[in-house]
Amino acid sequence: MPLLKLTIDNIEVEVEQGTTIMNAARKIGGHVVPPAMCYYSKLEGSGGKCRTCLVKVSQGSFKDNRPMPKLVASCRTLVQDGMVVQNTISPEVIENRRAITEFLLLNHPLDCPVCDQAGECHLQDLSYQNGLEETNTDEARRTFAPIDIGDLIKLNMNRCILCYRCVMVADQITDSRVHGVLGRGDHSEISTLIQNAVDNDFSGNMIDVCPVGALTDKTFRFKSRVWFTRPFDAHRECAKCCGKTVLWMKGEEILRVTGRKDKYGELEEFICNDCRFVFKQPKDWTIEGPRKIERHSVISQNHYEKLDKDENEDKNVE
Amino acid sequence: MAKKILLDNIDVPGLASFEVYKQLGGYSAVEKALKNLSPDQVTGEVTKSGLRGRGGAGFPTGMKWGFIDKKSNNPRYFVCNFDESEPGTFKDRHIGQLNPHLLIEGMILGAYALGARTSFIYIRGELFYVLKIIEKAIAEAYKNGILGENILGSGYSLDLYCQPGAGAYICGEETALLESLEGKRGNPRIKPPFPAVVGLYGCPTVVNNVETIAAIPWIINNGYEAYSSIGIGNSKGTKLISACGHINKPGVYEIELGLPVQEFIYSDEYCGGIRNGNELKAVVAGGSSVPILPAELILRTTTGEPRLMSYESLSEGGFQSGSMLGSGGFIVMDHTTCIVKNLLTFARFYHHESCGQCSPCREGTGWMEKILHRIESGRGSMKDIDLLVNISKHIEGNTICPLGDAAAWPVASAIRHFRAEFEEHVKLQKCPF
Ligand SMILES: Cc1cc2nc3c(=O)[nH]c(=O)nc-3n(C[C@H](O)[C@H](O)[C@H](O)COP(=O)(O)O)c2cc1C
Ligand code: SF4
Ligand code: SF4
Ligand code: FES
């Protein structure tokens, strides 16, 4: 199959048939990559919901050079040969992305000071990059009491942006899904019919795929701000999963174990609950070394490390 | 008198029974098609008749059938959309309740044309009594060899089921309908792929509205030319209009497309004029989703032409000065109506019915309702009016399914045409009505 040519923000790239605009943009990297709050490359059928990744297609293809009539979700729109895509160079995209960020924050409690996700929250990043400086709203927000949806996971529904990632993770990598979306519209909620029902070897991945602080690790709750812990890549022999994790340490103590996330915040591989919740002693692990943290992240605070040359250039683009 | 295609015989007692329907010539189109016409010939008749989808979008029916994936080895499905939940629209119920065999006959013809062996009527949960009527009619059809194996000895077999939903407006969106029919949460799917390729259970599927399907027997009996000779321009045939609001004679009317709006509102054959001789203020012409038009623009276009009940004429002027035929829910408001209050009712509906999958619709519908509630109850500010326009602009076109647009258009159009009334609410800090 011949490769397809397209440009995104005037940068040319070639991709295989069946590639989405989002993944073509990720191939280029840097500022042309639209933000993704619901798409998750490892989860089949994800994306299309949050609408933060909307882009403008100013030419459909070489064959049909008309623009597409509406902005399209880049995570769910396939590249055509000769497509011309505008992301950050389109004022229309920027305006609508702002509006969508505002929609996502409308019912969000903005309780970052007491939220465990702060510092590694995609909604924080999104608002930082696309948010308004002042609010248009003083409406009451919807509120739910926090609940335990299993021994190990706390659900704070107020923070949920209904990206459906945790639902897809449960569908696709655990034996059975016992939670889901109940109700409709802005009154819908993530829930289990029976409290404490989530009990599965791989359920902890729901925490990692959640872009916000709606699902958090009960064993880590309120122990520390994430930027006061130091991340280390580590591994162990595990019969259930790859055993490759990140240990979040304070001194000699392991406060939390997570999977390894790539630069889009997606897990490289899913890990099992034993690795995540049971093995919390340094002797359980082979520590590989400090984890590289994106320089813009608050977690890199006080963690000085030498950037290699390539990465420096990448940063200049951003 | 206008030509009656769908409501002919509607007043005959017992029409819902097989015997009466049959006596009046019912099921002759099935007999004709199964014995003398190939499936492609049936599709051809429907295509050439110019019939357009009556579910709201007005998509040419024959063309839609032509998209069905013929290369797939999977079974094909033909599905009837009987979810009818749009505020102001109550025409499909009229057919299902009073003439269920007409719908069944149309289903058989469509299924035959598409090569479907199994078909479904997906009916809104609240219409449980209609479900009962249709189920009885289906049983009668089976008993008389009109459904099931080897229909009328033709070699063609079809099973037909009627499945109720649980009463969600969003399950009228065709892909949400298919999800619901599969037993899942009724969330619209992201398109493409379209149902003609990946539909029910992943198989090629066509979804049509009740009224669309009910027009097919007449087309097969009388030929496409007879059908396309009725109507005007690209609006062929007849259309059911459910008229409600401040008129003297609310009800379901069958009109020939092209009828002047003036005549529809004021003649005694139809709405019979405005109640108590009141003054006409505004009309929502095609169900709650379409833009509202003030009296002067619903009766005449900006060029001074009389506005007609047709797809083209009602949308003339675009969204600046036009609207849409939509699903035919004709809501008439007289001068005593508060536009803000009416809009608040619509906004509450869309907020309640949004499936919540995509953020602009999930969050925007609730926000608009809150702001409208504030303005109507005398606590609004001038800024709120612009904010509403802004929110509607950022929902429109940015969502997975058209429910987002359907929530945005009424707001945008009401402020476009009646801004002074919104401002009055703010100035007085109360509702002037
Ligand atoms: C929110 C929403 C609700 C809808 N509700 C209905 C409905 O109740 N009945 C219907 O026939 N079409 C409804 N539609 C339109 C259907 O998606 C689809 O276009 C229609 O069933 C196609 O049939 P037609 O081509 O015969 O018009 C709805 C669309 C949307 C977006
Ligand atoms: S709980 Fe988290 S992962 Fe699940 S839908 Fe909400 S935001 Fe998404
Ligand atoms: S537009 Fe509204 S109803 Fe349609 S998919 Fe999005 S949230 Fe659901
Ligand atoms: S990332 Fe594309 S819509 Fe959410």
PDB file of C-alpha atoms in Angstrom, chain B residues 24 27 49 51 62 106 151 158-159 186 188 239 242 300 364 374:
ATOM      1  CA  LEU B  24     -59.767  -2.113   2.000  1.00  0.00           C
ATOM      2  CA  TYR B  27     -51.355  -6.114   1.470  1.00  0.00           C
ATOM      3  CA  SER B  49     -40.838   8.407  -6.473  1.00  0.00           C
ATOM      4  CA  LEU B  51     -39.660   9.900  -1.335  1.00  0.00           C
ATOM      5  CA  GLY B  62     -34.072   5.146  -2.358  1.00  0.00           C
ATOM      6  CA  GLY B 106     -44.177  -1.105   4.344  1.00  0.00           C
ATOM      7  CA  ILE B 151     -44.682 -15.314   2.316  1.00  0.00           C
ATOM      8  CA  LEU B 158     -39.252 -12.498   6.798  1.00  0.00           C
ATOM      9  CA  ASP B 159     -39.441 -12.355  10.583  1.00  0.00           C
ATOM     10  CA  GLY B 186     -28.134   4.003  23.911  1.00  0.00           C
ATOM     11  CA  PRO B 188     -24.828   7.312  19.421  1.00  0.00           C
ATOM     12  CA  LYS B 239     -46.394  14.671   4.661  1.00  0.00           C
ATOM     13  CA  SER B 242     -48.716  17.173  13.832  1.00  0.00           C
ATOM     14  CA  ARG B 300     -43.448  34.854   3.860  1.00  0.00           C
ATOM     15  CA  GLY B 364     -23.536  23.015  27.246  1.00  0.00           C
ATOM     16  CA  ARG B 374     -32.123  32.742  35.482  1.00  0.00           C
TER      17      ARG B 374
END
